[in-house]
CSV table of C-alpha atoms in Angstrom, one decimal:
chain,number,residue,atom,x,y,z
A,1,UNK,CA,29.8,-38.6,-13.8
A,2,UNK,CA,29.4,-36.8,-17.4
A,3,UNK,CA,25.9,-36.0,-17.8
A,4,UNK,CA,24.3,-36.8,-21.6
A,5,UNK,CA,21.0,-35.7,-22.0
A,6,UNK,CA,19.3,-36.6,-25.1
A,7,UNK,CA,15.7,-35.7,-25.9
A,8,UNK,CA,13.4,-37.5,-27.1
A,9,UNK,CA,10.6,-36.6,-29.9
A,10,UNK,CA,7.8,-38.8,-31.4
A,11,UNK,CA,9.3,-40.0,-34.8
A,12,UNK,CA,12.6,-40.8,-33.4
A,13,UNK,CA,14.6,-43.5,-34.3
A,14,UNK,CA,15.1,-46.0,-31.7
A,15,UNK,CA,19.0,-46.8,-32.5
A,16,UNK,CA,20.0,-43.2,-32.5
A,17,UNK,CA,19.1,-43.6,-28.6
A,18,UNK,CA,19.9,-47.2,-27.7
A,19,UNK,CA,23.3,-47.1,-29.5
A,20,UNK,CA,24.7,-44.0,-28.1
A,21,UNK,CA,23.3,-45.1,-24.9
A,22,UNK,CA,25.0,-48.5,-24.8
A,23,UNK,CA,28.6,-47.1,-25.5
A,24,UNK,CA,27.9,-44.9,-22.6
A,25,UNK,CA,27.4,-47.5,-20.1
A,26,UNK,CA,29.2,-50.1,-21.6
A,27,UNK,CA,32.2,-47.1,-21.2
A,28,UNK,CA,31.1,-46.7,-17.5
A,29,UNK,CA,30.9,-50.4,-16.3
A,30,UNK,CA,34.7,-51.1,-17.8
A,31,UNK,CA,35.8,-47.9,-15.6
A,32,UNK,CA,34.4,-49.1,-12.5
A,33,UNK,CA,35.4,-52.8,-13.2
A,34,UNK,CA,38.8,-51.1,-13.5
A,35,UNK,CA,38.6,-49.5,-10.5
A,36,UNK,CA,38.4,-45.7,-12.1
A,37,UNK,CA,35.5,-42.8,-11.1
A,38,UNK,CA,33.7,-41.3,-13.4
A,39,UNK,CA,31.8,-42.6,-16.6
A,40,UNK,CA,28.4,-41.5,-17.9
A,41,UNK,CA,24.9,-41.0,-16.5
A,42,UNK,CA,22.3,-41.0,-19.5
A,43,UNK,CA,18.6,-39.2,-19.0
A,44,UNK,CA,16.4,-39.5,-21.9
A,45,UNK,CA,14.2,-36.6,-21.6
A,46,UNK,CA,11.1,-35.4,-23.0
A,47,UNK,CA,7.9,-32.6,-22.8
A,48,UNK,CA,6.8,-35.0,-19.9
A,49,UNK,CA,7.9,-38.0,-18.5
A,50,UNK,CA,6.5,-41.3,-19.9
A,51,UNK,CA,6.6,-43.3,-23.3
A,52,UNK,CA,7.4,-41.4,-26.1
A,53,UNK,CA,6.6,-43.9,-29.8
A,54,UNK,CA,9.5,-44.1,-32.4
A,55,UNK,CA,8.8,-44.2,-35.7
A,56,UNK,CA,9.1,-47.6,-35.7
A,57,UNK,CA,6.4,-47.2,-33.1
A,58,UNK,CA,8.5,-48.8,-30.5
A,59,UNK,CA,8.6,-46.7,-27.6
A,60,UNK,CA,11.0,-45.6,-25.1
A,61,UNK,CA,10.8,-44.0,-21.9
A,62,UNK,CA,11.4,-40.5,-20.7
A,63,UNK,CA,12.7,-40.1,-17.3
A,64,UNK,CA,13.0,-37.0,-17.4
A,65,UNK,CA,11.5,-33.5,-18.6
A,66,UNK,CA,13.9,-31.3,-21.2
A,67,UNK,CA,15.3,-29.0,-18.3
A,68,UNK,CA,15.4,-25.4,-18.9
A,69,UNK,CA,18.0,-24.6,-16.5
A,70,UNK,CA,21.2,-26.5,-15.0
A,71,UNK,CA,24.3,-27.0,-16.9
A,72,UNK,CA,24.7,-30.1,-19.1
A,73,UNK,CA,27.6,-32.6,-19.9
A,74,UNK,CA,26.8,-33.8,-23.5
A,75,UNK,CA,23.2,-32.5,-25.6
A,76,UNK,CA,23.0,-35.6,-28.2
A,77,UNK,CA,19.8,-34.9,-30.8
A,78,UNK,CA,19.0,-38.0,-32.0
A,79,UNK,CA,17.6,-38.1,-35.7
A,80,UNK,CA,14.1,-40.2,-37.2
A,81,UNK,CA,11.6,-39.0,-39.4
A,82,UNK,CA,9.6,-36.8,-36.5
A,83,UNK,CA,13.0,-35.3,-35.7
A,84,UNK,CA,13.6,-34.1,-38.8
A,85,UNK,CA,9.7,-32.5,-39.7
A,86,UNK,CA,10.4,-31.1,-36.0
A,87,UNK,CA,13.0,-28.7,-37.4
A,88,UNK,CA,10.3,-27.3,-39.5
A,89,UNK,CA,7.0,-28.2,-37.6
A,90,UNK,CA,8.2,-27.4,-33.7
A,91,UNK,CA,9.5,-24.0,-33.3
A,92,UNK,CA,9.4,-24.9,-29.3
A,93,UNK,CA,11.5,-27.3,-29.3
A,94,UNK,CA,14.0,-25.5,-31.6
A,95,UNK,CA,14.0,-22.5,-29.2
A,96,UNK,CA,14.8,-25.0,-26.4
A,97,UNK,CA,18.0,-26.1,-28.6
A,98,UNK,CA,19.1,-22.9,-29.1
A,99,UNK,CA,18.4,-22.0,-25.3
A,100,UNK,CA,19.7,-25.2,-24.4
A,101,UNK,CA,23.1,-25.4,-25.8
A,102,UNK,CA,24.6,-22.6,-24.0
A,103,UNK,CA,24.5,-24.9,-21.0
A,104,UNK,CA,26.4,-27.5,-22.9
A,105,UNK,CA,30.2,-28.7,-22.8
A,106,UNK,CA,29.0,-30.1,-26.6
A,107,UNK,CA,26.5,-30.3,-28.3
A,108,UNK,CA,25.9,-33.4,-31.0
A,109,UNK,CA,23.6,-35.1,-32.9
A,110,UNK,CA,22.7,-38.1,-34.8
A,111,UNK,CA,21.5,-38.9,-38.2
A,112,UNK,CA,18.8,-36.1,-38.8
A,113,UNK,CA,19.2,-34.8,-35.8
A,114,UNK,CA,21.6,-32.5,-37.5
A,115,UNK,CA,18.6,-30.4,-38.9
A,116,UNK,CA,16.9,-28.9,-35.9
A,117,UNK,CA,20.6,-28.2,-34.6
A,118,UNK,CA,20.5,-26.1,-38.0
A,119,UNK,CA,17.7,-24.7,-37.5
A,120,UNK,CA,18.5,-23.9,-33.9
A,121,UNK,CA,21.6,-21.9,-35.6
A,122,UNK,CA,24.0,-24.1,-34.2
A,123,UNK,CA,25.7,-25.9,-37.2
A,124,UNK,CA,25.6,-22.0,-39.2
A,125,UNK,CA,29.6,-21.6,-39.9
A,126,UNK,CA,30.5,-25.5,-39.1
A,127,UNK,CA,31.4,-28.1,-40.6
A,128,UNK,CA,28.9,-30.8,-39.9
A,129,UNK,CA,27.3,-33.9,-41.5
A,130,UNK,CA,24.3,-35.9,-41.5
A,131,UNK,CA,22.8,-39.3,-43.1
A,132,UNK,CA,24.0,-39.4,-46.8
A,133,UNK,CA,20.5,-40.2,-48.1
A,134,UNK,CA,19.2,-36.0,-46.5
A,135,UNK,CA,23.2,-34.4,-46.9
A,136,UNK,CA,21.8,-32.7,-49.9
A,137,UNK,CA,18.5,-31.3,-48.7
A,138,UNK,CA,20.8,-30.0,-45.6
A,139,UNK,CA,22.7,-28.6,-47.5
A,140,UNK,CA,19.9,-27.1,-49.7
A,141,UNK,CA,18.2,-25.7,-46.7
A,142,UNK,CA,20.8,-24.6,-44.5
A,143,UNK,CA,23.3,-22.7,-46.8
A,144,UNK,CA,25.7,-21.3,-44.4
A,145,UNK,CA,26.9,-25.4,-43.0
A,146,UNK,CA,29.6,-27.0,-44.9
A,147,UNK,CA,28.0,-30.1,-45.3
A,148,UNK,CA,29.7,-33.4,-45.4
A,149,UNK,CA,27.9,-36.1,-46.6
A,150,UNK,CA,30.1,-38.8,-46.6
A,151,UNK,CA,31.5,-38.2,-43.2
A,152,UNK,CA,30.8,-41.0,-40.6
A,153,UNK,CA,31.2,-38.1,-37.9
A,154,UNK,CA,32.6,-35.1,-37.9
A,155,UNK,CA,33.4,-32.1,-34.5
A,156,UNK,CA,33.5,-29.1,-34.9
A,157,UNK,CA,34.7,-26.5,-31.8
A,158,UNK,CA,32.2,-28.0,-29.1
A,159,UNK,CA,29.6,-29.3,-32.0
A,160,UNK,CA,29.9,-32.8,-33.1
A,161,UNK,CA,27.7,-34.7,-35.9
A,162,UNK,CA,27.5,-38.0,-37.7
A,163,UNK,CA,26.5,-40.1,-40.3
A,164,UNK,CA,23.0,-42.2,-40.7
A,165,UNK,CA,21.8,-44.6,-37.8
A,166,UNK,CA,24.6,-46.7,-36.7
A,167,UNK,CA,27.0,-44.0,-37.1
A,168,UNK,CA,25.7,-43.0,-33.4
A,169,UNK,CA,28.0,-45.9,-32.3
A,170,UNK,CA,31.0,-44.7,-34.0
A,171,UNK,CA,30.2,-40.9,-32.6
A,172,UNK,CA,29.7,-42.5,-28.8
A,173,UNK,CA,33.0,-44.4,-28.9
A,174,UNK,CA,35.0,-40.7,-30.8
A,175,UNK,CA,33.5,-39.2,-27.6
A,176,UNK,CA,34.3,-41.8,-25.2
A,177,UNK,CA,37.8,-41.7,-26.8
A,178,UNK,CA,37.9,-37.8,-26.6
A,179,UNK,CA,36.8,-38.0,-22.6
A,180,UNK,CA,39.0,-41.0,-21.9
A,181,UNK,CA,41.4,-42.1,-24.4
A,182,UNK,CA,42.0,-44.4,-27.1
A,183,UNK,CA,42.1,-48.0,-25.2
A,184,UNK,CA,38.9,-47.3,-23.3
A,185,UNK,CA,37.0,-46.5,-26.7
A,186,UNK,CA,39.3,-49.7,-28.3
A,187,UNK,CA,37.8,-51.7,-25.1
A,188,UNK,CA,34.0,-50.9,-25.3
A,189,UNK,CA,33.9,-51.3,-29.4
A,190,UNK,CA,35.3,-55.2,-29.0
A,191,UNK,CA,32.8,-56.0,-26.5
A,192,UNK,CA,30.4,-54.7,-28.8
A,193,UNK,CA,31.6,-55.9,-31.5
A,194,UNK,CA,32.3,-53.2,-33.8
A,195,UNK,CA,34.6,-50.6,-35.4
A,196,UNK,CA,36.6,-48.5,-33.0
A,197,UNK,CA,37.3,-46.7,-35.9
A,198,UNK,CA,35.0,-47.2,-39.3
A,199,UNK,CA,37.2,-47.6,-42.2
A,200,UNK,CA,35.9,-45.6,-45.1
A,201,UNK,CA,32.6,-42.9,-45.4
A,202,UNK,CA,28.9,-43.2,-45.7
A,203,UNK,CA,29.0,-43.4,-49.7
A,204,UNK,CA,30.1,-47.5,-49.3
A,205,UNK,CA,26.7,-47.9,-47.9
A,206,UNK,CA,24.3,-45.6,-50.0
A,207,UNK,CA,22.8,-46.2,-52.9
A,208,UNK,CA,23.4,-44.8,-56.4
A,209,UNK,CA,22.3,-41.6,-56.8
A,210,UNK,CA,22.6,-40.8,-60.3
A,211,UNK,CA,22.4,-37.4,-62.0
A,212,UNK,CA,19.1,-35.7,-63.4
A,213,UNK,CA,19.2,-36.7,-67.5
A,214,UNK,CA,20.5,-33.5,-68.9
A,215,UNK,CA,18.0,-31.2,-70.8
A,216,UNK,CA,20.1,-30.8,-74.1
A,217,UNK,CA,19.5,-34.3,-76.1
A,218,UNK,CA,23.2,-34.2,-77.3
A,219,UNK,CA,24.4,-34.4,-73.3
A,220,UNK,CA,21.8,-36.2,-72.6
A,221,UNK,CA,23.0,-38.7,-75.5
A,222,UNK,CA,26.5,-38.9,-74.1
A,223,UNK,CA,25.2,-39.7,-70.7
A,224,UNK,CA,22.8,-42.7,-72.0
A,225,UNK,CA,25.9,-44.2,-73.7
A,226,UNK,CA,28.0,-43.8,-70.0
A,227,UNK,CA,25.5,-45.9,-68.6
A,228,UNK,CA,24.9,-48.2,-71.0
A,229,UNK,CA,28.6,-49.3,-71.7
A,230,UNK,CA,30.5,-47.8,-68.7
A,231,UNK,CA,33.5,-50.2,-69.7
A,232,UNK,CA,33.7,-48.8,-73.3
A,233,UNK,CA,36.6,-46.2,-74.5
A,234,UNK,CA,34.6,-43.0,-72.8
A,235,UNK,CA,37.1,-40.3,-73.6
A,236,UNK,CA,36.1,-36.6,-74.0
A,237,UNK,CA,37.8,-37.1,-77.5
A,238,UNK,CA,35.0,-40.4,-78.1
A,239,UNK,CA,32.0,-38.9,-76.5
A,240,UNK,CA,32.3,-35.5,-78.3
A,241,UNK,CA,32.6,-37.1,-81.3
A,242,UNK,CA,30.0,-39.5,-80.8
A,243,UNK,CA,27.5,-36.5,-79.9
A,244,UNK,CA,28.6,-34.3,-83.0
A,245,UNK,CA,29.8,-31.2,-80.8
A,246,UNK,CA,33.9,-30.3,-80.5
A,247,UNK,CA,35.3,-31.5,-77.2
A,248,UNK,CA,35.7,-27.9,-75.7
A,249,UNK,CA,31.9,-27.4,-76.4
A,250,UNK,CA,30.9,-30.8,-75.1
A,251,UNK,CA,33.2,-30.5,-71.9
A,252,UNK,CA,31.7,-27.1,-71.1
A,253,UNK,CA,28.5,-28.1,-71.9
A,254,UNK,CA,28.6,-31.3,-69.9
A,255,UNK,CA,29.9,-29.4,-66.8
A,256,UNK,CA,27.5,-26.8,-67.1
A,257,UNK,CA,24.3,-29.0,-67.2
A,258,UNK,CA,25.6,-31.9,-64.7
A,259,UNK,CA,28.1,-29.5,-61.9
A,260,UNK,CA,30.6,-32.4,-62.8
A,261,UNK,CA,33.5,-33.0,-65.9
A,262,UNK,CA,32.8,-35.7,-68.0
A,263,UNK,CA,35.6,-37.7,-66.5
A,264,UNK,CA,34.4,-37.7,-62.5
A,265,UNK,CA,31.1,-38.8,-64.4
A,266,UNK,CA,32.8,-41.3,-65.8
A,267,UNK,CA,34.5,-42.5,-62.9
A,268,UNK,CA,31.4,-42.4,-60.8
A,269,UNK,CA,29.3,-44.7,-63.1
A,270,UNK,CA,32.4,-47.4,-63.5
A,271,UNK,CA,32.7,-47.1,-59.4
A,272,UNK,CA,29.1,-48.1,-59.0
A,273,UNK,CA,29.4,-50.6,-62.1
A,274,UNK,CA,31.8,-52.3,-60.1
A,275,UNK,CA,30.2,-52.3,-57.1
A,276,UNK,CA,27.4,-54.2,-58.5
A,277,UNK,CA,30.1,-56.8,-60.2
A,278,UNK,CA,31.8,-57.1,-56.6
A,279,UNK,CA,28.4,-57.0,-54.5
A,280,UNK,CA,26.8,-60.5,-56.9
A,281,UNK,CA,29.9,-62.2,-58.5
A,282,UNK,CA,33.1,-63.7,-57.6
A,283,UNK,CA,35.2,-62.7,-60.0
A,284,UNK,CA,38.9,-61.7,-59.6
A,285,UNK,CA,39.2,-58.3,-59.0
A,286,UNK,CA,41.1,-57.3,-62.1
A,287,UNK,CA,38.4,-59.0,-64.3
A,288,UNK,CA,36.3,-56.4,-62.6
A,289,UNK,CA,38.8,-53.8,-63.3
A,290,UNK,CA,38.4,-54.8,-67.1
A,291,UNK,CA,34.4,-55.0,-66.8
A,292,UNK,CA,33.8,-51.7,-65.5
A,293,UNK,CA,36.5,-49.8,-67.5
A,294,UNK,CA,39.6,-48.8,-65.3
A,295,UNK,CA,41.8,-51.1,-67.8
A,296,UNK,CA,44.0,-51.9,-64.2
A,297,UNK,CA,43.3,-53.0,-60.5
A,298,UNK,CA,45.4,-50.1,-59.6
A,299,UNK,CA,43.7,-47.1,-61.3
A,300,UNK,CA,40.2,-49.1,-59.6
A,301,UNK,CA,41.6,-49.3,-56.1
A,302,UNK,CA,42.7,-45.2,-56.7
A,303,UNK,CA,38.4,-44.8,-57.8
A,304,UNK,CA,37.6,-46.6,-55.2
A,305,UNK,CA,39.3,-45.0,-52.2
A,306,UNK,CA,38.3,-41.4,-53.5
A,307,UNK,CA,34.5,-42.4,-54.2
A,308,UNK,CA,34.3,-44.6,-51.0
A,309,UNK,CA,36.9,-44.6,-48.5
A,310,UNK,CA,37.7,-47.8,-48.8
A,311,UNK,CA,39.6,-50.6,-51.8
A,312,UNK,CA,37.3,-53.1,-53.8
A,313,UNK,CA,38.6,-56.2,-52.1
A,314,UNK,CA,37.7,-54.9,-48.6
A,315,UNK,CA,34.6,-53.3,-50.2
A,316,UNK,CA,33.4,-56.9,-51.6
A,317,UNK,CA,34.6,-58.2,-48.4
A,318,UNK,CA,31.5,-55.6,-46.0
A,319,UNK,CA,29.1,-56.1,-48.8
A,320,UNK,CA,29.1,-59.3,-51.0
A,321,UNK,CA,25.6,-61.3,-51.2
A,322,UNK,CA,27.3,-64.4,-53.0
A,323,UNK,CA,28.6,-67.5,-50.6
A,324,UNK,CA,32.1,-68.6,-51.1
């Protein structure tokens, strides 16, 4: 049996725990059904044994107290809002991390877990992710990860990290899979009904994060008018013009002020113009090609896949709110 030990903090966030959990068994029951040894045995574990509150403020049991000697099978960090302020607020539990992981095949989190594996020093030189909505203050804080923030999950050497929430069901099954095999994984996502493999990244579910107005009123100017008309003739030649500066100055300046060119600014405003279209209208999809300002279905499906992983139609397909 592969031992997975994940510790539990107040502030948690309940499915960081239960979904990882129920791969795990769900993983072990089809072994044994199949006549195979082996599987998983789970121990949530805590300061002391006993409830520990969510920050949902639904509560789940520790069986267990975090061990400080004893090899372990698989340290999963799960992420919440307590997690997180623990990376900062409980220097203990950090120095168990770090004391921790030695005695670890792997070492993973979930969610925010990722940030008290940084600040354990684990994640320092890795590639690693965490939910989109903190990537950036990761990122901010940690300067020596390569942060992902679209990633549903990512490994690196024996550390492996994922996305927001539910991405601790797609990082359970890639370590089932890893353990195991392709079919078992394939076997435990359809009885839970979900992805064996999640098509696309974390950016088809966040929110549009737009960029700070620019301080110089004449960028600032050309950004109001991307907004406003994102399916309008928004060439460097056009918005220079339209600002009064050349369009070297103008692209310099742009870049400088926003870290991106005019034209991935571009692109990212029609992407998330069309996701609205697609989310609240049926409309063919070249109409929405046309609305948002990509001219062709093509050159949308291309913005699309870079920006989000996946194509509009199977985008509108995960996320429309309008009945058929």
């Amino acid at each position: 049996m592969h031992d997975v030990l994940i510790p539990l903090l107040p502030g948690y966030q309940p499915l960081d725990v239960v979904g990882p959990h129920e791969v795990f068994q769900a993983a072990t029951l089809l072994l044994r059904h199949g006549g195979a040894e082996g599987g998983y045995a789970v121990r949530l574990a805590a300061r002391e044994p006993g409830p520990v509150a969510a920050d949902s403020g639904l509560a789940l049991s520790a069986t267990a107290v975090l061990p400080d000697s004893g090899p372990i099978g698989t340290l999963l960090v799960p992420g919440g809002f307590g997690v997180r302020r623990a990376a900062r607020d409980q220097p203990g539990f950090v120095a168990w991390l770090r004391r921790a992981a030695p005695r670890a095949q792997r070492v993973a989190s979930v969610c925010t877990g990722a940030f008290p594996l940084a600040a354990a020093g684990l994640l320092d030189g890795r590639s690693a992710t965490t939910h989109w909505r903190w990537a950036g203050a990761l990122a901010r804080e940690y300067a020596r990860i390569d942060v992902h923030a679209d990633a549903i999950w990512l490994r690196s050497g024996s550390v492996w990290t994922s996305g927001g929430v539910t991405a601790g069901l797609d990082l359970a099954l890639a370590l089932v899979e890893a353990d195991h095999g392709p079919t078992l994984a394939q076997r435990v996502a359809r009885e839970m009904v979900v992805f064996a493999r999640r098509p696309g990244g974390q950016s088809q579910f966040a929110a549009p994060v737009w960029a700070d107005p620019a301080p110089r009123p004449s960028v600032r100017a050309a950004q109001d008018h991307i907004h406003a008309e994102p399916g309008a003739d928004l060439r460097v030649p056009v918005l220079a013009a339209r600002v009064g500066m050349s369009e070297r100055h103008f692209s310099r300046e742009f870049t400088r002020l926003l870290g991106v060119t005019p034209a991935e600014y571009v692109e990212q405003v029609r992407v998330e113009a069309a996701r609205r279209v697609l989310e609240s209208e049926q409309v063919a999809v070249s109409r929405v090609a046309a609305r948002s300002g990509f001219g062709s279905t093509e050159t949308m499906r291309r913005a699309f896949l870079r920006r989000l992983g996946v194509p509009p139609d199977h985008y509108r397909r995960s996320f429309t709110t309008v009945s058929r």
